[in-house]
mmCIF file of C-alpha atoms in Angstrom:
data_model
loop_
_atom_site.group_PDB
_atom_site.id
_atom_site.type_symbol
_atom_site.label_atom_id
_atom_site.label_comp_id
_atom_site.label_asym_id
_atom_site.label_seq_id
_atom_site.Cartn_x
_atom_site.Cartn_y
_atom_site.Cartn_z
ATOM 1 C CA ARG Z 1 31.886 123.379 93.808
ATOM 2 C CA ARG Z 2 33.522 126.677 94.524
ATOM 3 C CA VAL Z 3 35.524 128.598 91.970
ATOM 4 C CA HIS Z 4 38.321 130.892 93.097
ATOM 5 C CA GLY Z 5 40.994 132.569 91.034
ATOM 6 C CA ASP Z 6 42.340 135.720 89.509
ATOM 7 C CA SER Z 7 39.929 138.043 87.771
ATOM 8 C CA LEU Z 8 39.583 137.742 84.012
ATOM 9 C CA ARG Z 9 42.052 139.990 82.270
ATOM 10 C CA GLU Z 10 40.083 140.637 79.099
ATOM 11 C CA ASP Z 11 37.332 143.233 79.167
ATOM 12 C CA ILE Z 12 35.008 142.750 76.212
ATOM 13 C CA VAL Z 13 32.949 145.880 76.876
ATOM 14 C CA THR Z 14 34.179 149.093 75.301
ATOM 15 C CA PRO Z 15 33.295 152.585 76.555
ATOM 16 C CA LEU Z 16 29.991 153.858 75.163
ATOM 17 C CA LYS Z 17 29.842 157.059 73.148
ATOM 18 C CA MET Z 18 26.941 159.403 72.468
ATOM 19 C CA LEU Z 19 24.999 158.240 69.417
ATOM 20 C CA ASP Z 20 24.605 160.636 66.485
ATOM 21 C CA PHE Z 21 22.387 159.832 63.500
ATOM 22 C CA GLY Z 22 22.426 163.342 62.071
ATOM 23 C CA ASN Z 23 19.221 164.957 60.809
ATOM 24 C CA LEU Z 24 16.490 162.315 61.021
ATOM 25 C CA LYS Z 25 14.268 164.390 58.746
ATOM 26 C CA THR Z 26 16.595 163.561 55.847
ATOM 27 C CA GLU Z 27 17.285 160.369 53.899
ATOM 28 C CA ALA Z 28 20.898 160.383 55.074
ATOM 29 C CA GLY Z 29 19.870 160.457 58.737
ATOM 30 C CA LEU Z 30 17.236 157.730 58.283
ATOM 31 C CA THR Z 31 19.733 155.549 56.410
ATOM 32 C CA LYS Z 32 22.238 155.848 59.249
ATOM 33 C CA LEU Z 33 19.520 154.991 61.796
ATOM 34 C CA ASP Z 34 18.359 152.010 59.707
ATOM 35 C CA GLN Z 35 21.895 150.620 59.528
ATOM 36 C CA HIS Z 36 22.270 151.009 63.302
ATOM 37 C CA LEU Z 37 19.010 149.100 63.970
ATOM 38 C CA ALA Z 38 19.818 146.303 61.527
ATOM 39 C CA THR Z 39 21.342 144.285 64.409
ATOM 40 C CA ARG Z 40 19.498 145.868 67.323
ATOM 41 C CA SER Z 41 15.995 146.021 68.755
ATOM 42 C CA TYR Z 42 16.576 149.352 70.499
ATOM 43 C CA ILE Z 43 18.857 152.357 70.072
ATOM 44 C CA SER Z 44 21.088 151.134 72.912
ATOM 45 C CA GLY Z 45 21.014 148.178 75.268
ATOM 46 C CA PHE Z 46 18.533 145.307 75.440
ATOM 47 C CA ALA Z 47 15.466 147.307 76.535
ATOM 48 C CA PRO Z 48 13.836 150.625 75.580
ATOM 49 C CA SER Z 49 15.550 153.676 77.087
ATOM 50 C CA GLN Z 50 15.562 157.467 76.895
ATOM 51 C CA ASP Z 51 17.776 157.066 73.803
ATOM 52 C CA ASP Z 52 14.754 155.596 71.997
ATOM 53 C CA VAL Z 53 12.540 158.437 73.257
ATOM 54 C CA ALA Z 54 15.000 161.116 72.131
ATOM 55 C CA THR Z 55 15.450 159.555 68.680
ATOM 56 C CA PHE Z 56 11.715 158.997 68.262
ATOM 57 C CA ALA Z 57 11.049 162.672 69.113
ATOM 58 C CA GLN Z 58 13.372 163.834 66.313
ATOM 59 C CA MET Z 59 11.378 162.008 63.629
ATOM 60 C CA VAL Z 60 8.413 163.445 61.743
ATOM 61 C CA THR Z 61 6.667 160.218 60.705
ATOM 62 C CA ILE Z 62 7.265 156.492 60.276
ATOM 63 C CA PRO Z 63 10.091 155.767 57.782
ATOM 64 C CA ASP Z 64 9.407 154.103 54.430
ATOM 65 C CA SER Z 65 9.447 150.355 55.211
ATOM 66 C CA LYS Z 66 10.891 149.552 51.770
ATOM 67 C CA LYS Z 67 13.822 151.955 52.071
ATOM 68 C CA HIS Z 68 14.361 151.715 55.834
ATOM 69 C CA PRO Z 69 12.767 148.435 57.084
ATOM 70 C CA HIS Z 70 14.651 148.299 60.392
ATOM 71 C CA ALA Z 71 13.945 151.914 61.297
ATOM 72 C CA ALA Z 72 10.265 151.441 60.347
ATOM 73 C CA ARG Z 73 9.998 148.322 62.520
ATOM 74 C CA TRP Z 74 11.597 150.138 65.458
ATOM 75 C CA PHE Z 75 9.415 153.283 65.001
ATOM 76 C CA LYS Z 76 6.219 151.202 64.983
ATOM 77 C CA HIS Z 77 7.342 149.339 68.122
ATOM 78 C CA ILE Z 78 8.190 152.497 70.109
ATOM 79 C CA SER Z 79 4.943 154.188 69.020
ATOM 80 C CA HIS Z 80 2.995 151.469 70.857
ATOM 81 C CA PHE Z 81 4.243 152.804 74.211
ATOM 82 C CA SER Z 82 2.260 155.591 75.865
ATOM 83 C CA ALA Z 83 3.834 158.924 76.802
ATOM 84 C CA THR Z 84 3.803 157.872 80.469
ATOM 85 C CA GLN Z 85 5.574 154.607 79.685
ATOM 86 C CA ARG Z 86 8.228 156.374 77.622
ATOM 87 C CA LYS Z 87 8.822 158.842 80.436
ATOM 88 C CA ASN Z 88 9.638 155.928 82.749
ATOM 89 C CA PHE Z 89 12.178 154.328 80.390
ATOM 90 C CA ALA Z 90 15.658 153.924 81.852
ATOM 91 C CA LYS Z 91 18.413 156.407 81.088
ATOM 92 C CA GLY Z 92 20.410 155.616 77.930
ATOM 93 C CA GLN Z 93 23.948 156.405 76.825
ATOM 94 C CA GLY Z 94 22.910 159.665 75.141
ATOM 95 C CA VAL Z 95 21.761 160.732 71.676
ATOM 96 C CA ALA Z 96 22.849 163.872 69.805
ATOM 97 C CA GLY Z 97 20.047 166.450 69.821
ATOM 98 C CA GLN Z 98 18.528 165.080 73.032
ATOM 99 C CA LYS Z 99 16.953 167.819 75.142
ATOM 100 C CA GLU Z 100 18.209 168.193 78.679
ATOM 101 C CA GLU Z 101 15.665 167.803 81.465
ATOM 102 C CA LYS Z 102 14.472 171.181 82.724
ATOM 103 C CA ALA Z 103 15.595 172.223 86.166
ATOM 104 C CA LYS Z 104 12.992 172.130 88.892
ATOM 105 C CA SER Z 105 11.395 175.379 89.983
ATOM 106 C CA PRO Z 106 12.714 176.780 93.302
ATOM 107 C CA ALA Z 107 9.138 176.727 94.568
ATOM 108 C CA GLN Z 108 9.003 172.958 94.282
ATOM 109 C CA LYS Z 109 9.778 171.102 97.456
ATOM 110 C CA PRO Z 110 12.393 168.403 97.041
ATOM 111 C CA LYS Z 111 11.110 164.927 97.679
ATOM 112 C CA SER Z 112 12.378 163.185 100.745
ATOM 113 C CA PRO Z 113 14.932 160.529 99.829
ATOM 114 C CA PRO Z 114 13.648 156.986 100.307
ATOM 115 C CA LYS Z 115 14.771 155.245 103.433
ATOM 116 C CA LYS Z 116 17.603 152.862 102.858
ATOM 117 C CA PRO Z 117 17.071 149.310 104.106
ATOM 118 C CA ALA Z 118 19.320 148.180 106.901
ATOM 119 C CA ALA Z 119 22.551 146.781 105.557
ATOM 120 C CA LYS Z 120 22.824 143.025 105.770
ATOM 121 C CA PRO Z 121 25.910 141.603 107.463
ATOM 122 C CA ALA Z 122 28.579 140.627 104.980
ATOM 123 C CA ALA Z 123 28.607 136.941 104.235
ATOM 124 C CA ASP Z 124 31.652 134.913 105.094
ATOM 125 C CA GLU Z 125 33.715 134.211 101.982
ATOM 126 C CA ASP Z 126 33.602 130.471 102.682
ATOM 127 C CA ASP Z 127 29.793 130.550 102.691
ATOM 128 C CA ILE Z 128 29.446 132.086 99.246
ATOM 129 C CA ASP Z 129 28.553 129.606 96.530
ATOM 130 C CA LEU Z 130 29.101 131.149 93.123
ATOM 131 C CA PHE Z 131 26.853 128.780 91.194
ATOM 132 C CA GLY Z 132 24.265 127.905 93.838
ATOM 133 C CA GLU Z 133 25.223 124.233 94.035
ATOM 134 C CA GLU Z 134 25.428 123.994 97.831
ATOM 135 C CA ASP Z 135 22.109 125.669 98.628
ATOM 136 C CA PRO Z 136 19.197 123.309 97.783
ATOM 137 C CA LYS Z 137 16.597 126.035 98.365
ATOM 138 C CA ALA Z 138 18.346 128.524 96.068
ATOM 139 C CA ALA Z 139 18.864 125.802 93.466
ATOM 140 C CA GLU Z 140 15.158 124.917 93.552
ATOM 141 C CA GLU Z 141 14.147 128.576 93.156
ATOM 142 C CA ALA Z 142 16.574 128.971 90.238
ATOM 143 C CA LYS Z 143 15.120 125.847 88.628
ATOM 144 C CA LYS Z 144 11.546 127.157 88.968
ATOM 145 C CA LEU Z 145 12.566 130.515 87.490
ATOM 146 C CA ALA Z 146 14.276 128.790 84.551
ATOM 147 C CA GLU Z 147 11.169 126.652 83.931
ATOM 148 C CA LYS Z 148 8.987 129.772 84.049
ATOM 149 C CA LYS Z 149 11.204 131.537 81.488
ATOM 150 C CA LYS Z 150 11.125 128.494 79.214
ATOM 151 C CA ALA Z 151 7.332 128.326 79.508
ATOM 152 C CA GLU Z 152 7.105 131.983 78.526
ATOM 153 C CA ALA Z 153 9.400 131.303 75.606
ATOM 154 C CA LYS Z 154 7.268 128.398 74.386
ATOM 155 C CA LYS Z 155 4.088 130.456 74.797
ATOM 156 C CA ALA Z 156 5.558 133.297 72.758
ATOM 157 C CA THR Z 157 6.746 130.843 70.112
ATOM 158 C CA ALA Z 158 3.219 129.511 69.637
ATOM 159 C CA LYS Z 159 2.021 132.982 68.631
ATOM 160 C CA GLY Z 160 4.554 133.354 65.791
ATOM 161 C CA GLY Z 161 6.484 136.475 64.887
ATOM 162 C CA LYS Z 162 9.842 137.481 66.355
ATOM 163 C CA SER Z 163 11.192 137.769 69.895
ATOM 164 C CA MET Z 164 14.248 139.220 71.576
ATOM 165 C CA VAL Z 165 15.972 136.822 73.973
ATOM 166 C CA VAL Z 166 18.561 137.879 76.566
ATOM 167 C CA LEU Z 167 20.820 135.128 77.947
ATOM 168 C CA ASP Z 168 23.230 134.955 80.904
ATOM 169 C CA VAL Z 169 26.223 132.710 80.168
ATOM 170 C CA LYS Z 170 28.431 131.641 83.099
ATOM 171 C CA PRO Z 171 31.989 130.416 82.374
ATOM 172 C CA TYR Z 172 32.980 126.889 83.415
ATOM 173 C CA ASP Z 173 35.728 128.165 85.715
ATOM 174 C CA SER Z 174 37.873 131.177 86.503
ATOM 175 C CA GLU Z 175 40.371 130.307 83.771
ATOM 176 C CA THR Z 176 37.799 130.363 80.951
ATOM 177 C CA PRO Z 177 38.123 133.597 78.899
ATOM 178 C CA LEU Z 178 34.788 135.288 78.180
ATOM 179 C CA GLU Z 179 36.130 136.587 74.872
ATOM 180 C CA GLU Z 180 36.531 133.009 73.620
ATOM 181 C CA ILE Z 181 33.003 132.106 74.746
ATOM 182 C CA LYS Z 182 31.693 135.174 72.925
ATOM 183 C CA LYS Z 183 33.427 134.106 69.687
ATOM 184 C CA HIS Z 184 31.916 130.611 69.906
ATOM 185 C CA ILE Z 185 28.423 131.998 70.595
ATOM 186 C CA PHE Z 186 28.533 134.404 67.649
ATOM 187 C CA ALA Z 187 29.670 131.480 65.469
ATOM 188 C CA ILE Z 188 26.347 129.707 66.149
ATOM 189 C CA THR Z 189 24.077 130.197 63.133
ATOM 190 C CA ARG Z 190 20.443 129.291 62.542
ATOM 191 C CA ASP Z 191 17.828 130.326 60.030
ATOM 192 C CA GLY Z 192 15.854 133.062 61.788
ATOM 193 C CA LEU Z 193 18.603 133.791 64.375
ATOM 194 C CA GLN Z 194 20.288 137.203 64.586
ATOM 195 C CA TRP Z 195 22.801 138.019 67.339
ATOM 196 C CA ASN Z 196 22.943 141.484 68.874
ATOM 197 C CA ALA Z 197 26.388 143.022 68.383
ATOM 198 C CA GLU Z 198 26.371 144.396 71.941
ATOM 199 C CA THR Z 199 27.329 142.200 74.900
ATOM 200 C CA LYS Z 200 27.721 142.815 78.623
ATOM 201 C CA LYS Z 201 30.308 141.587 81.102
ATOM 202 C CA LEU Z 202 28.628 141.358 84.508
ATOM 203 C CA PRO Z 203 30.271 140.539 87.869
ATOM 204 C CA LEU Z 204 29.560 137.345 89.828
ATOM 205 C CA ALA Z 205 31.979 137.314 92.790
ATOM 206 C CA PHE Z 206 35.684 137.319 93.617
ATOM 207 C CA GLY Z 207 36.575 138.944 90.297
ATOM 208 C CA LEU Z 208 34.601 136.402 88.260
ATOM 209 C CA PHE Z 209 32.293 137.588 85.500
ATOM 210 C CA LYS Z 210 29.465 136.251 83.384
ATOM 211 C CA LEU Z 211 28.613 137.148 79.791
ATOM 212 C CA GLN Z 212 25.205 138.548 78.820
ATOM 213 C CA VAL Z 213 24.206 138.269 75.170
ATOM 214 C CA ALA Z 214 21.017 138.985 73.255
ATOM 215 C CA CYS Z 215 19.536 137.835 69.977
ATOM 216 C CA ILE Z 216 16.430 138.187 67.824
ATOM 217 C CA VAL Z 217 14.755 134.903 66.865
ATOM 218 C CA GLU Z 218 11.933 133.913 64.547
ATOM 219 C CA ASP Z 219 9.645 132.072 66.934
ATOM 220 C CA GLU Z 220 8.468 129.419 64.481
ATOM 221 C CA THR Z 221 11.995 128.710 63.203
ATOM 222 C CA VAL Z 222 14.400 128.855 66.159
ATOM 223 C CA SER Z 223 14.193 126.611 69.235
ATOM 224 C CA VAL Z 224 15.510 128.581 72.213
ATOM 225 C CA ASP Z 225 15.968 125.355 74.210
ATOM 226 C CA ASP Z 226 18.164 123.956 71.435
ATOM 227 C CA LEU Z 227 20.102 127.228 71.308
ATOM 228 C CA ILE Z 228 20.780 127.069 75.062
ATOM 229 C CA GLN Z 229 21.939 123.446 74.818
ATOM 230 C CA THR Z 230 24.281 124.396 71.975
ATOM 231 C CA ILE Z 231 25.818 127.199 74.061
ATOM 232 C CA GLU Z 232 26.240 124.945 77.101
ATOM 233 C CA ALA Z 233 28.018 122.407 74.874
ATOM 234 C CA ILE Z 234 30.688 124.887 73.703
ATOM 235 C CA GLY Z 235 34.118 123.234 73.872
ATOM 236 C CA VAL Z 236 32.706 119.778 74.683
ATOM 237 C CA ASP Z 237 33.756 116.823 72.526
ATOM 238 C CA ALA Z 238 30.985 115.410 70.316
ATOM 239 C CA LYS Z 239 31.668 111.839 71.531
ATOM 240 C CA PHE Z 240 31.250 112.955 75.129
ATOM 241 C CA LEU Z 241 27.890 114.592 74.308
ATOM 242 C CA ALA Z 242 26.691 111.449 72.553
ATOM 243 C CA ALA Z 243 27.702 109.259 75.515
ATOM 244 C CA ARG Z 244 25.981 111.601 77.964
ATOM 245 C CA LYS Z 245 22.790 111.593 75.865
ATOM 246 C CA GLU Z 246 22.727 107.774 75.764
ATOM 247 C CA LYS Z 247 23.127 107.469 79.542
ATOM 248 C CA ILE Z 248 20.500 110.109 80.251
ATOM 249 C CA GLU Z 249 18.001 108.435 77.902
ATOM 250 C CA ALA Z 250 18.753 105.101 79.583
ATOM 251 C CA GLY Z 251 18.060 106.622 83.004
ATOM 252 C CA GLU Z 252 21.647 106.235 84.168
ATOM 253 C CA ASP Z 253 23.634 108.750 86.213
ATOM 254 C CA PHE Z 254 26.265 110.757 84.404
ATOM 255 C CA ASP Z 255 29.097 112.700 86.028
ATOM 256 C CA ASP Z 256 29.609 116.035 84.266
ATOM 257 C CA GLU Z 257 32.902 116.406 86.129
ATOM 258 C CA GLU Z 258 34.313 113.969 83.553
ATOM 259 C CA CYS Z 259 33.696 116.547 80.862
ATOM 260 C CA GLU Z 260 36.912 117.883 79.353
ATOM 261 C CA GLY Z 261 37.149 121.092 77.366
ATOM 262 C CA ALA Z 262 33.855 122.538 78.606
ATOM 263 C CA MET Z 263 33.784 126.343 78.589
ATOM 264 C CA VAL Z 264 30.233 127.075 79.807
ATOM 265 C CA GLN Z 265 28.886 126.290 83.283
ATOM 266 C CA SER Z 266 25.297 127.274 82.457
ATOM 267 C CA CYS Z 267 23.164 129.368 80.116
ATOM 268 C CA GLU Z 268 19.889 130.874 81.390
ATOM 269 C CA ILE Z 269 17.122 133.044 79.951
ATOM 270 C CA VAL Z 270 17.055 136.526 81.508
ATOM 271 C CA ALA Z 271 14.366 138.063 79.315
ATOM 272 C CA PHE Z 272 12.081 136.939 76.494
ATOM 273 C CA ASN Z 273 10.154 139.759 74.811
ATOM 274 C CA LYS Z 274 7.894 139.662 71.751
ATOM 275 C CA LEU Z 275 8.677 142.223 69.064
#
């Protein structure tokens, strides 16, 4: 099934501004940092960046876990990375007080730019399958990757503690607004589930976009598989879901094309990291 149509008109990503927590050697600065990290694992984005390095460098010691539990948790996590690992973190959106990288000495020889791979011929528009349904090989590889991610999730769950999960959510069709999907996802509540306030709108093809969301889960409390099924069922009538479940359990075929009101084509795990 191919999906064509106008691009989505609503952009749910707002421009990023430089972060400023003030003086992190004071209670006021630590309080502001703690409030920022209450719904986030990192200073910005879904993975450690130079924003974390810059903020970490401005702190004298680990914050009081009773006064600033989120900042203390984050400080302990970042301290586990070596200096070399921190140096290789991706660039962030910028933190006030961050030192600029020193210019290279004139004596240093510039490194030769890496050779660019030969450009592949552009694919014919009619050959592009947005959801991988017409390519059995690609579908099989996607299935194996999804099973691998789920296995990693189950393995992490067995160890207890908390994990950060990043999910890619594809809309059912070109007419499905991502903003509505986002509202439904954030309305999902579980004990031990905390949604990250930041989301990403990423391109698929022909002006279509997918939604990337992240959350922190308590491994022994939240089932990621159940969470994914709940997201994929957004907009679907409860009677339809019950009928589909009965047919699947009975070993009968079920045509998802009969589904009315569905808003989500698929939901897949992009990353699953222990905290």
